[in-house]
């Protein structure tokens, strides 16, 4: 179980991590038009400002606010798909009550289903679907009694290998498909962005749940 | 980097600011001023396009009498936001509905569709025509990119809208032009984008990429550079089958620079296109030679052909005064 405020804290860490990866993601996208990092960072920056200004206290609301921010300032295909995916995920979360593990699983599945449907992409097309679909599948198959550290390891490993599997692929969707052979040999930039987000969430999850201070301060701040 | 700019983050904003300072016939609307509309509204059905920046005069350059009522503007090669699209449509709506006409790109489709739902809930009726005219990009028409053919779809829609046609008539005009045109492009250099400062691809001297779009992407095939005459012949041949060009037909021909290829070269190319069409018994009713749908400083050219009938001829010939292009 996770308090809503702790979940919002984790989500803010996710946004900060993507924001901090601007240059890295731009470099990976240099084979394309080199703006993935800048556009996602712009969206995350606005989302963080709005979360603060609006005093958002639930994860569902935080995802909605982020989706709107991405739609407003990062309306690229990737930005728009992520926005729609986050709206889908928000719809799978409880409005008020603390979050159960099943809620998080449902949210990730809703995200994966939305971006796959709207983006009309499949695993192997070298898009973020290559990471979000295996992640959603892993989560739905995990035993409910798995310990938190084991859970984190399984998720981190699965996402890491999923990104690695995009390296030899040739892009088949979006404008990246015109890159042809130039897209082979490096990971899909969108998949890397998802990994950065997931890794940040896992890190922040340890900070909010494993350490004693988390009981006093659900936001995990010191 | 050899690019005249102040910074990549403010590039699009500064371009828009310059356009509105230079051209009082358009004004900016919506969040961040990311919508451009005619300062003197036309009063008929709204014709709205939009897309990423980096293709001038496509898209916003076609705002003006006889063409677009308004245009939503995205970042470089990125869709305009749903909010910008909806604000543009609201600004041009005169109670007779709004046509969306834009290119077949995922980000644009997601954002225009979402804006259409938002407007529908607000009581503004919309129709959508998506252009997919680049024959080299895919066998299946619905998989193709939208490139130079957008000019003809916008021209047809704008002519019908300004003549007082209703929303269905305006949408039919854009759809008909879209279905009856096809494009192909080739490039002999990549594009240097303000976002990266690097060439989007490199070619050895004497090489060219056949089947490029307007985003600095590679073509579908790398070939040896050919003469303008051979290029014209190959381009016409690539479009003829798709359009079902037949003896006695009449077309409008759009010869377009992808950026740095000169008007001189374009007219040399046009001479070849005209001859290649004549050889097939096809006459050119109207030739439009110049920058229509570009990709920064890419060296290259594209050809779009539109097969005409009586009403298309009328729509293409109708007067128009787009803000950043000379149509007559």
Short mmCIF file of C-alpha atoms in Angstrom, two decimals:
data_model
loop_
_atom_site.label_atom_id
_atom_site.label_comp_id
_atom_site.label_asym_id
_atom_site.label_seq_id
_atom_site.Cartn_x
_atom_site.Cartn_y
_atom_site.Cartn_z
CA UNK A 1 0.00 0.00 0.00
CA UNK A 2 1.19 3.49 -0.80
CA UNK A 3 -0.24 6.78 0.41
CA UNK A 4 -1.38 9.13 -2.34
CA UNK A 5 1.04 11.84 -1.26
CA UNK A 6 3.96 9.45 -1.43
CA UNK A 7 2.86 8.44 -4.90
CA UNK A 8 2.78 12.10 -5.97
CA UNK A 9 6.29 12.50 -4.55
CA UNK A 10 7.45 9.51 -6.62
CA UNK A 11 5.81 10.98 -9.70
CA UNK A 12 7.62 14.28 -9.18
CA UNK A 13 10.89 12.36 -9.04
CA UNK A 14 10.00 10.72 -12.35
CA UNK A 15 9.38 14.12 -13.96
CA UNK A 16 12.63 15.51 -12.53
CA UNK A 17 14.59 12.54 -13.87
CA UNK A 18 13.22 12.94 -17.40
CA UNK A 19 13.87 16.68 -17.16
CA UNK A 20 17.49 16.01 -16.15
CA UNK A 21 17.94 13.67 -19.13
CA UNK A 22 17.27 16.33 -21.73
CA UNK A 23 20.74 16.33 -23.30
CA UNK A 24 21.05 12.53 -23.20
CA UNK A 25 17.71 12.03 -24.96
CA UNK A 26 18.45 14.76 -27.52
CA UNK A 27 21.70 12.99 -28.35
CA UNK A 28 19.93 9.65 -28.83
CA UNK A 29 17.39 11.42 -31.07
CA UNK A 30 20.15 13.17 -33.04
CA UNK A 31 19.69 10.51 -35.69
CA UNK A 32 16.18 11.97 -35.98
CA UNK A 33 15.44 15.65 -35.40
CA UNK A 34 17.24 15.80 -32.07
CA UNK A 35 14.47 17.29 -29.98
CA UNK A 36 13.02 14.42 -27.95
CA UNK A 37 14.81 15.46 -24.78
CA UNK A 38 14.02 19.13 -25.17
CA UNK A 39 10.36 18.53 -25.90
CA UNK A 40 9.83 16.02 -23.06
CA UNK A 41 11.83 18.22 -20.67
CA UNK A 42 9.67 21.22 -21.55
CA UNK A 43 6.58 19.15 -20.76
CA UNK A 44 8.00 17.86 -17.46
CA UNK A 45 9.07 21.36 -16.41
CA UNK A 46 5.58 22.77 -16.95
CA UNK A 47 4.03 19.72 -15.25
CA UNK A 48 6.23 20.18 -12.15
CA UNK A 49 5.31 23.87 -11.96
CA UNK A 50 1.60 23.08 -12.23
CA UNK A 51 1.75 20.25 -9.66
CA UNK A 52 3.26 22.73 -7.24
CA UNK A 53 0.97 25.62 -8.10
CA UNK A 54 -2.19 23.51 -7.93
CA UNK A 55 -1.17 21.63 -4.78
CA UNK A 56 -1.95 18.28 -6.41
CA UNK A 57 -2.31 15.52 -3.79
CA UNK A 58 -3.34 12.38 -5.66
CA UNK A 59 -1.50 10.35 -8.30
CA UNK A 60 -4.46 10.29 -10.67
CA UNK A 61 -4.59 14.09 -10.59
CA UNK A 62 -0.82 14.32 -11.00
CA UNK A 63 -0.97 12.15 -14.12
CA UNK A 64 -3.83 14.26 -15.54
CA UNK A 65 -1.90 17.48 -14.91
CA UNK A 66 1.19 15.99 -16.55
CA UNK A 67 -0.82 14.84 -19.56
CA UNK A 68 -2.21 18.35 -20.08
CA UNK A 69 1.25 19.90 -19.70
CA UNK A 70 2.76 17.50 -22.26
CA UNK A 71 -0.14 18.18 -24.63
CA UNK A 72 0.36 21.93 -24.28
CA UNK A 73 4.12 22.16 -24.78
CA UNK A 74 5.33 18.78 -26.10
CA UNK A 75 2.76 17.80 -28.72
CA UNK A 76 5.16 15.64 -30.76
CA UNK A 77 3.95 12.10 -31.51
CA UNK A 78 5.83 10.78 -28.48
CA UNK A 79 4.66 13.61 -26.20
CA UNK A 80 1.06 13.25 -27.33
CA UNK A 81 1.06 9.46 -26.99
CA UNK A 82 2.55 9.68 -23.50
CA UNK A 83 -0.09 12.28 -22.59
CA UNK A 84 -2.93 10.02 -23.76
CA UNK A 85 -1.30 7.05 -22.02
CA UNK A 86 -1.13 8.99 -18.74
CA UNK A 87 -4.79 9.94 -19.06
CA UNK A 88 -5.57 6.25 -19.50
CA UNK A 89 -3.42 5.36 -16.49
CA UNK A 90 -5.08 8.04 -14.36
CA UNK A 91 -8.45 6.51 -15.16
CA UNK A 92 -7.29 3.19 -13.70
CA UNK A 93 -6.28 4.70 -10.34
CA UNK A 94 -8.41 5.29 -7.24
CA UNK A 95 -9.39 8.93 -6.77
CA UNK A 96 -8.75 9.17 -3.01
CA UNK A 97 -7.84 5.94 -1.25
CA UNK A 98 -4.25 4.74 -0.81
CA UNK A 99 -2.80 2.85 -3.76
CA UNK A 100 -2.61 -0.94 -3.83
CA UNK A 101 -0.08 -2.82 -5.94
CA UNK A 102 -2.95 -3.88 -8.22
CA UNK A 103 -3.72 -0.21 -8.90
CA UNK A 104 -0.20 0.43 -10.13
CA UNK A 105 -0.39 -2.68 -12.31
CA UNK A 106 -3.72 -1.54 -13.76
CA UNK A 107 -2.32 1.94 -14.45
CA UNK A 108 0.72 0.58 -16.31
CA UNK A 109 -1.53 -1.76 -18.30
CA UNK A 110 -3.84 1.11 -19.21
CA UNK A 111 -0.83 3.18 -20.30
CA UNK A 112 0.51 0.33 -22.43
CA UNK A 113 -2.89 -0.40 -23.98
CA UNK A 114 -3.47 3.26 -24.84
CA UNK A 115 -0.11 4.00 -26.46
CA UNK A 116 -0.20 0.70 -28.36
CA UNK A 117 -3.70 1.33 -29.70
CA UNK A 118 -3.23 5.01 -30.61
CA UNK A 119 0.31 4.58 -31.92
CA UNK A 120 -0.67 1.45 -33.86
CA UNK A 121 2.73 0.02 -32.96
CA UNK A 122 3.71 -3.50 -31.95
CA UNK A 123 6.68 -4.88 -30.03
CA UNK A 124 9.65 -4.89 -32.43
CA UNK A 125 8.76 -1.64 -34.21
CA UNK A 126 11.45 0.16 -32.17
CA UNK A 127 9.17 2.45 -30.19
CA UNK A 128 8.42 2.86 -26.48
CA UNK A 129 5.91 0.02 -26.96
CA UNK A 130 8.96 -2.29 -26.89
CA UNK A 131 9.34 -1.41 -23.21
CA UNK A 132 5.85 -0.66 -21.97
CA UNK A 133 4.28 -3.88 -23.25
CA UNK A 134 6.85 -6.25 -21.65
CA UNK A 135 6.60 -4.16 -18.46
CA UNK A 136 2.81 -4.47 -18.37
CA UNK A 137 3.08 -8.22 -19.03
CA UNK A 138 5.67 -8.68 -16.30
CA UNK A 139 3.55 -6.81 -13.77
CA UNK A 140 0.42 -8.81 -14.46
CA UNK A 141 2.31 -12.10 -14.04
CA UNK A 142 4.08 -11.34 -10.76
CA UNK A 143 3.11 -13.28 -7.60
CA UNK A 144 1.21 -10.94 -5.25
CA UNK A 145 3.40 -11.88 -2.26
CA UNK A 146 6.69 -10.89 -3.95
CA UNK A 147 8.74 -8.66 -1.62
CA UNK A 148 9.27 -5.02 -2.59
CA UNK A 149 13.04 -5.36 -3.20
CA UNK A 150 12.48 -8.43 -5.36
CA UNK A 151 9.72 -6.61 -7.22
CA UNK A 152 11.98 -3.65 -7.92
CA UNK A 153 14.77 -5.90 -9.18
CA UNK A 154 12.46 -7.78 -11.50
CA UNK A 155 11.04 -4.55 -12.95
CA UNK A 156 14.46 -2.89 -13.36
CA UNK A 157 15.88 -5.99 -15.07
CA UNK A 158 12.91 -6.37 -17.38
CA UNK A 159 13.02 -2.72 -18.48
CA UNK A 160 16.79 -2.79 -18.93
CA UNK A 161 16.66 -5.87 -21.16
CA UNK A 162 13.71 -4.50 -23.09
CA UNK A 163 15.69 -1.36 -23.95
CA UNK A 164 18.73 -3.47 -24.90
CA UNK A 165 16.55 -5.49 -27.26
CA UNK A 166 15.75 -2.32 -29.24
CA UNK A 167 19.43 -1.75 -30.13
CA UNK A 168 19.65 -4.06 -33.17
CA UNK A 169 16.14 -3.20 -34.37
CA UNK A 170 15.34 -1.09 -37.38
CA UNK A 171 12.68 1.56 -36.73
CA UNK A 172 9.37 0.75 -38.38
CA UNK A 173 7.04 3.45 -37.07
CA UNK A 174 6.76 7.20 -37.21
CA UNK A 175 9.30 9.38 -38.96
CA UNK A 176 12.11 7.26 -37.49
CA UNK A 177 11.27 4.53 -40.01
CA UNK A 178 12.83 6.69 -42.72
CA UNK A 179 16.14 6.54 -40.88
CA UNK A 180 16.52 2.98 -42.10
CA UNK A 181 19.90 1.51 -41.21
CA UNK A 182 20.85 4.66 -39.28
CA UNK A 183 18.41 3.62 -36.57
CA UNK A 184 20.19 0.27 -36.09
CA UNK A 185 22.85 -0.04 -33.39
CA UNK A 186 21.52 2.35 -30.80
CA UNK A 187 18.56 2.03 -28.43
CA UNK A 188 15.22 3.55 -29.26
CA UNK A 189 15.15 7.01 -27.69
CA UNK A 190 11.53 6.73 -26.57
CA UNK A 191 12.24 3.40 -24.87
CA UNK A 192 15.20 4.97 -23.06
CA UNK A 193 12.92 7.78 -21.85
CA UNK A 194 10.54 5.17 -20.41
CA UNK A 195 13.46 3.42 -18.69
CA UNK A 196 14.61 6.71 -17.15
CA UNK A 197 11.09 7.23 -15.80
CA UNK A 198 10.76 3.70 -14.43
CA UNK A 199 14.22 3.73 -12.83
CA UNK A 200 13.43 7.04 -11.13
CA UNK A 201 10.13 5.66 -9.84
CA UNK A 202 11.86 2.57 -8.42
CA UNK A 203 14.53 4.70 -6.72
CA UNK A 204 11.94 7.00 -5.22
CA UNK A 205 9.85 4.03 -4.16
CA UNK A 206 12.76 2.78 -2.02
CA UNK A 207 13.08 6.23 -0.49
CA UNK A 208 9.42 6.33 0.46
CA UNK A 209 8.92 2.77 1.66
CA UNK A 210 12.13 1.21 2.97
CA UNK A 211 13.61 3.89 5.09
CA UNK A 212 12.28 4.58 8.58
CA UNK A 213 11.65 8.26 7.91
CA UNK A 214 9.00 7.32 5.42
CA UNK A 215 6.67 6.51 8.31
CA UNK A 216 6.96 10.06 9.61
CA UNK A 217 7.02 11.85 6.34
CA UNK A 218 5.10 10.16 3.56
CA UNK A 219 6.76 12.38 1.02
CA UNK A 220 10.12 11.03 2.12
CA UNK A 221 11.73 14.45 2.38
CA UNK A 222 14.44 15.01 4.93
CA UNK B 1 26.49 25.52 -37.20
CA UNK B 2 25.69 27.71 -40.19
CA UNK B 3 22.24 28.88 -39.24
CA UNK B 4 20.89 32.34 -38.63
CA UNK B 5 19.23 32.13 -35.24
CA UNK B 6 19.42 33.30 -31.64
CA UNK B 7 18.73 30.04 -29.84
CA UNK B 8 16.96 26.80 -30.60
CA UNK B 9 14.48 27.10 -27.73
CA UNK B 10 13.13 30.42 -29.00
CA UNK B 11 13.44 29.72 -32.73
CA UNK B 12 9.76 29.10 -33.45
CA UNK B 13 8.55 31.95 -31.25
CA UNK B 14 10.96 34.38 -32.90
CA UNK B 15 9.93 33.22 -36.36
CA UNK B 16 6.26 33.84 -35.46
CA UNK B 17 7.06 37.21 -33.91
CA UNK B 18 8.85 38.26 -37.11
CA UNK B 19 5.96 37.13 -39.29
CA UNK B 20 3.40 39.08 -37.29
CA UNK B 21 5.60 42.20 -37.32
CA UNK B 22 6.06 41.93 -41.07
CA UNK B 23 2.51 40.99 -42.04
CA UNK B 24 -0.39 42.85 -40.49
CA UNK B 25 -2.78 40.77 -42.59
CA UNK B 26 -2.42 37.94 -40.06
CA UNK B 27 -2.65 37.91 -36.28
CA UNK B 28 -1.73 35.41 -33.59
CA UNK B 29 -4.28 33.75 -31.33
CA UNK B 30 -4.48 31.08 -28.64
CA UNK B 31 -2.08 29.93 -25.93
CA UNK B 32 1.44 31.14 -26.69
CA UNK B 33 0.11 32.76 -29.87
CA UNK B 34 0.47 29.38 -31.58
CA UNK B 35 -2.45 30.03 -33.90
CA UNK B 36 -2.23 32.33 -36.91
CA UNK B 37 -5.46 33.65 -38.46
CA UNK B 38 -6.47 36.26 -41.03
CA UNK B 39 -6.80 39.71 -39.50
CA UNK B 40 -9.88 40.22 -41.74
CA UNK B 41 -12.00 37.09 -41.27
CA UNK B 42 -13.53 35.60 -44.41
CA UNK B 43 -16.90 34.89 -42.81
CA UNK B 44 -17.43 31.53 -44.50
CA UNK B 45 -16.56 27.99 -43.45
CA UNK B 46 -13.25 28.00 -41.57
CA UNK B 47 -10.37 26.23 -43.32
CA UNK B 48 -7.68 25.36 -40.78
CA UNK B 49 -4.39 23.57 -41.28
CA UNK B 50 -1.42 23.04 -39.05
CA UNK B 51 1.67 21.02 -38.44
CA UNK B 52 5.22 21.26 -37.27
CA UNK B 53 7.37 24.27 -38.08
CA UNK B 54 10.16 24.04 -40.60
CA UNK B 55 8.31 23.87 -43.94
CA UNK B 56 7.47 27.46 -44.85
CA UNK B 57 5.46 28.53 -46.67
CA UNK B 58 3.64 25.34 -45.59
CA UNK B 59 1.51 25.58 -43.42
CA UNK B 60 0.97 29.03 -41.98
CA UNK B 61 2.16 30.83 -45.12
CA UNK B 62 -1.09 29.76 -46.78
CA UNK B 63 -3.25 31.79 -44.40
CA UNK B 64 -5.01 34.41 -46.47
CA UNK B 65 -7.99 35.04 -48.75
CA UNK B 66 -8.73 32.08 -51.00
CA UNK B 67 -6.74 29.62 -48.92
CA UNK B 68 -6.55 29.11 -45.12
CA UNK B 69 -8.60 30.91 -42.52
CA UNK B 70 -6.13 29.90 -39.86
CA UNK B 71 -3.23 27.66 -38.99
CA UNK B 72 -2.00 26.03 -35.78
CA UNK B 73 1.77 26.06 -35.36
CA UNK B 74 3.87 23.37 -33.70
CA UNK B 75 7.52 23.24 -32.69
CA UNK B 76 10.01 22.18 -35.34
CA UNK B 77 8.64 19.00 -36.93
CA UNK B 78 6.22 18.48 -34.01
CA UNK B 79 2.45 18.71 -34.03
CA UNK B 80 0.67 21.81 -32.77
CA UNK B 81 -1.03 21.24 -29.43
CA UNK B 82 -4.69 20.37 -29.14
CA UNK B 83 -5.14 23.72 -27.38
CA UNK B 84 -3.54 25.67 -30.25
CA UNK B 85 -5.66 23.84 -32.83
CA UNK B 86 -8.88 24.39 -30.87
CA UNK B 87 -8.08 28.07 -30.28
CA UNK B 88 -7.37 28.58 -33.99
CA UNK B 89 -10.63 26.90 -34.96
CA UNK B 90 -12.60 28.97 -32.44
CA UNK B 91 -11.02 32.16 -33.73
CA UNK B 92 -12.00 31.46 -37.35
CA UNK B 93 -15.41 29.86 -36.76
CA UNK B 94 -18.17 32.06 -38.14
CA UNK B 95 -20.90 29.62 -37.19
CA UNK B 96 -20.59 27.58 -40.39
CA UNK B 97 -18.13 24.96 -39.16
CA UNK B 98 -14.42 24.34 -39.65
CA UNK B 99 -12.49 22.05 -41.99
CA UNK B 100 -9.21 20.56 -40.75
CA UNK B 101 -6.83 19.79 -43.61
CA UNK B 102 -3.32 18.57 -42.77
CA UNK B 103 -0.70 15.92 -43.47
CA UNK B 104 -0.71 12.26 -42.48
CA UNK B 105 1.52 12.32 -39.37
CA UNK B 106 0.64 10.63 -36.10
CA UNK B 107 1.14 13.57 -33.75
CA UNK B 108 -1.00 15.80 -35.96
CA UNK B 109 -3.78 13.22 -36.23
CA UNK B 110 -3.91 12.67 -32.45
CA UNK B 111 -4.02 16.40 -31.70
CA UNK B 112 -6.43 17.44 -34.49
CA UNK B 113 -8.79 14.57 -33.60
CA UNK B 114 -8.74 15.55 -29.93
CA UNK B 115 -9.37 19.19 -30.85
CA UNK B 116 -12.27 18.11 -33.09
CA UNK B 117 -13.91 16.32 -30.13
CA UNK B 118 -13.36 19.36 -27.93
CA UNK B 119 -14.93 21.66 -30.54
CA UNK B 120 -17.84 19.29 -31.13
CA UNK B 121 -18.63 19.47 -27.41
CA UNK B 122 -18.54 23.28 -27.72
CA UNK B 123 -20.99 23.20 -30.62
CA UNK B 124 -18.50 23.81 -33.46
CA UNK B 125 -18.85 21.32 -36.28
CA UNK B 126 -15.66 20.05 -37.94
CA UNK B 127 -14.65 17.86 -40.87
CA UNK B 128 -11.19 16.43 -41.45
CA UNK B 129 -9.22 15.75 -44.62
CA UNK B 130 -5.79 14.14 -44.14
CA UNK B 131 -3.36 14.37 -47.05
CA UNK B 132 -1.23 11.33 -47.89
CA UNK B 133 0.24 12.12 -51.30
CA UNK B 134 3.91 11.04 -51.15
CA UNK B 135 3.99 7.96 -53.40
CA UNK B 136 7.52 6.94 -52.39
CA UNK B 137 6.68 6.69 -48.69
CA UNK B 138 4.38 3.65 -48.87
CA UNK B 139 2.43 1.45 -51.25
CA UNK B 140 -0.77 1.86 -49.24
CA UNK B 141 -2.25 5.31 -49.65
CA UNK B 142 -3.27 5.63 -46.00
CA UNK B 143 0.32 4.94 -44.90
CA UNK B 144 1.80 7.73 -47.00
CA UNK B 145 3.20 11.05 -45.83
CA UNK B 146 1.47 14.30 -46.62
CA UNK B 147 3.73 16.69 -48.55
CA UNK B 148 3.26 19.16 -51.44
CA UNK B 149 -0.26 17.96 -52.23
CA UNK B 150 -1.42 19.91 -49.20
CA UNK B 151 -1.10 23.03 -51.34
CA UNK B 152 -3.78 21.79 -53.75
CA UNK B 153 -6.13 20.53 -51.01
CA UNK B 154 -5.88 23.86 -49.18
CA UNK B 155 -6.33 25.80 -52.43
CA UNK B 156 -9.46 23.84 -53.37
CA UNK B 157 -10.98 24.09 -49.89
CA UNK B 158 -10.22 27.81 -49.65
CA UNK B 159 -11.76 28.52 -53.05
CA UNK B 160 -15.02 26.77 -52.11
CA UNK B 161 -15.11 28.34 -48.64
CA UNK B 162 -14.59 31.85 -50.00
CA UNK B 163 -17.29 31.27 -52.61
CA UNK B 164 -19.71 30.60 -49.76
CA UNK B 165 -19.79 26.79 -49.90
CA UNK B 166 -21.01 24.88 -46.85
CA UNK B 167 -18.84 22.66 -44.65
CA UNK B 168 -19.55 19.47 -46.62
CA UNK B 169 -18.79 21.19 -49.91
CA UNK B 170 -15.51 22.57 -48.55
CA UNK B 171 -14.51 19.16 -47.18
CA UNK B 172 -15.43 17.48 -50.47
CA UNK B 173 -13.23 19.93 -52.39
CA UNK B 174 -10.21 19.26 -50.17
CA UNK B 175 -10.83 15.51 -50.29
CA UNK B 176 -11.18 15.48 -54.06
CA UNK B 177 -7.94 17.43 -54.56
CA UNK B 178 -6.20 15.15 -52.07
CA UNK B 179 -7.33 11.99 -53.87
CA UNK B 180 -6.34 13.26 -57.28
CA UNK B 181 -2.82 14.41 -56.48
CA UNK B 182 0.44 12.60 -55.90
CA UNK B 183 3.98 13.71 -55.06
CA UNK B 184 7.56 12.48 -55.18
CA UNK B 185 10.77 14.13 -53.98
CA UNK B 186 14.52 13.71 -54.28
CA UNK B 187 17.37 15.37 -52.43
CA UNK B 188 21.10 15.80 -52.93
CA UNK B 189 21.85 17.01 -49.41
CA UNK B 190 20.38 16.52 -45.98
CA UNK B 191 18.88 19.39 -44.03
CA UNK B 192 20.63 21.29 -41.26
CA UNK B 193 18.03 21.57 -38.51
CA UNK B 194 18.13 24.34 -35.91
CA UNK B 195 17.52 21.66 -33.27
CA UNK B 196 20.68 19.65 -33.97
CA UNK B 197 22.88 21.96 -36.04
CA UNK B 198 23.97 18.91 -37.98
CA UNK B 199 23.05 17.65 -41.43
CA UNK B 200 20.20 15.14 -41.19
CA UNK B 201 22.15 12.81 -43.51
CA UNK B 202 25.17 13.08 -45.73
CA UNK B 203 25.71 12.09 -49.33
CA UNK B 204 28.86 11.68 -51.31
CA UNK B 205 29.33 13.94 -54.31
CA UNK B 206 27.31 12.57 -57.20
CA UNK B 207 24.81 10.74 -55.00
CA UNK B 208 21.18 11.51 -54.35
CA UNK B 209 18.37 10.15 -52.25
CA UNK B 210 15.20 9.30 -54.11
CA UNK B 211 11.87 9.40 -52.28
CA UNK B 212 12.55 11.92 -49.52
CA UNK B 213 9.88 13.71 -47.52
CA UNK B 214 10.00 17.14 -45.92
CA UNK B 215 11.60 16.29 -42.56
CA UNK B 216 15.21 15.84 -43.58
CA UNK B 217 14.71 12.10 -43.52
CA UNK B 218 16.59 9.85 -45.88
CA UNK B 219 14.96 8.75 -49.07
CA UNK B 220 13.82 5.23 -49.85
CA UNK B 221 16.69 4.64 -52.25
CA UNK B 222 20.21 5.98 -52.73
CA UNK B 223 21.03 6.58 -56.38
CA UNK B 224 23.56 8.22 -58.62
CA UNK B 225 22.72 11.86 -59.30
CA UNK B 226 20.99 12.35 -62.62
CA UNK B 227 20.40 15.26 -65.00
CA UNK B 228 17.37 17.51 -64.58
CA UNK B 229 15.83 15.94 -67.69
CA UNK B 230 16.20 12.43 -66.29
CA UNK B 231 14.93 13.59 -62.90
CA UNK B 232 11.84 15.09 -64.52
CA UNK B 233 11.23 11.91 -66.49
CA UNK B 234 11.62 9.71 -63.39
CA UNK B 235 9.35 11.93 -61.30
CA UNK B 236 6.59 12.00 -63.90
CA UNK B 237 6.91 8.23 -64.35
CA UNK B 238 6.67 7.68 -60.59
CA UNK B 239 3.41 9.64 -60.43
CA UNK B 240 1.82 8.61 -63.73
CA UNK B 241 0.80 5.12 -62.67
CA UNK B 242 -0.51 6.24 -59.33
CA UNK B 243 -2.65 8.98 -60.88
CA UNK B 244 -3.65 6.90 -63.88
CA UNK B 245 -2.41 9.67 -66.20
CA UNK B 246 -3.99 9.27 -69.62
CA UNK B 247 -3.62 10.98 -72.98
CA UNK B 248 -5.74 14.11 -73.23
CA UNK B 249 -5.71 14.80 -69.50
CA UNK B 250 -4.87 18.13 -67.96
CA UNK B 251 -2.91 18.64 -64.76
CA UNK B 252 -1.67 21.28 -62.36
CA UNK B 253 2.04 20.83 -61.64
CA UNK B 254 3.69 21.99 -58.43
CA UNK B 255 7.48 22.05 -58.75
CA UNK B 256 8.87 22.62 -55.29
CA UNK B 257 12.27 23.31 -53.80
CA UNK B 258 13.05 21.49 -50.58
CA UNK B 259 15.00 24.54 -49.47
CA UNK B 260 18.31 25.45 -51.07
CA UNK B 261 17.70 24.36 -54.66
CA UNK B 262 17.40 27.52 -56.75
CA UNK B 263 14.49 28.81 -58.78
CA UNK B 264 16.75 28.52 -61.83
CA UNK B 265 17.18 24.80 -61.23
CA UNK B 266 13.44 24.42 -60.58
CA UNK B 267 12.60 25.96 -63.96
CA UNK B 268 15.13 23.69 -65.67
CA UNK B 269 13.34 20.81 -63.92
CA UNK B 270 9.95 22.18 -64.95
CA UNK B 271 10.98 22.21 -68.60
CA UNK B 272 11.69 18.51 -68.31
CA UNK B 273 8.41 17.85 -66.48
CA UNK B 274 6.45 19.71 -69.14
CA UNK B 275 8.14 17.72 -71.89
CA UNK B 276 7.70 14.40 -70.12
CA UNK B 277 4.00 15.10 -69.63
CA UNK B 278 3.61 16.25 -73.25
CA UNK B 279 5.14 12.99 -74.39
CA UNK B 280 2.34 11.18 -72.52
CA UNK B 281 -0.24 13.46 -74.11
CA UNK B 282 -0.87 15.31 -70.83
CA UNK B 283 -1.18 19.09 -70.83
CA UNK B 284 -0.20 21.40 -67.98
CA UNK B 285 -3.07 23.76 -67.25
CA UNK B 286 -1.15 25.50 -64.52
CA UNK B 287 2.47 25.36 -63.34
CA UNK B 288 3.47 26.52 -59.87
CA UNK B 289 7.24 26.70 -59.52
CA UNK B 290 8.89 27.80 -56.29
CA UNK B 291 9.08 27.10 -52.58
CA UNK B 292 5.82 25.44 -51.46
CA UNK B 293 6.72 22.82 -48.84
CA UNK B 294 10.31 23.01 -47.72
CA UNK B 295 12.73 21.49 -45.25
CA UNK B 296 15.12 24.25 -44.17
CA UNK B 297 18.23 24.21 -46.37
CA UNK B 298 17.82 20.76 -47.90
CA UNK B 299 19.00 20.63 -51.51
CA UNK B 300 16.36 18.87 -53.50
CA UNK B 301 13.06 19.16 -55.29
CA UNK B 302 9.66 17.56 -55.41
CA UNK B 303 6.92 17.30 -58.00
CA UNK B 304 3.21 17.17 -57.21
CA UNK B 305 0.70 16.57 -59.98
CA UNK B 306 -3.04 17.11 -59.67
CA UNK B 307 -5.31 15.69 -62.36
CA UNK B 308 -7.91 18.31 -63.21
CA UNK B 309 -11.53 18.32 -64.17
CA UNK B 310 -13.79 21.32 -64.65
CA UNK B 311 -14.39 22.11 -60.96
CA UNK B 312 -10.82 21.45 -59.84
CA UNK B 313 -9.61 23.74 -62.60
CA UNK B 314 -11.94 26.44 -61.28
CA UNK B 315 -10.76 25.98 -57.68
CA UNK B 316 -7.08 26.02 -58.60
CA UNK B 317 -7.55 29.13 -60.78
CA UNK B 318 -9.54 31.06 -58.16
CA UNK B 319 -7.68 34.14 -56.87
CA UNK B 320 -5.83 33.75 -53.58
CA UNK B 321 -3.55 35.93 -51.49
CA UNK B 322 -1.72 33.70 -49.00
CA UNK B 323 0.49 35.64 -46.61
CA UNK B 324 3.84 34.01 -47.48
CA UNK B 325 3.43 32.79 -51.04
CA UNK B 326 2.68 34.22 -54.44
CA UNK B 327 0.06 32.01 -56.01
CA UNK B 328 -0.71 34.00 -59.15
#
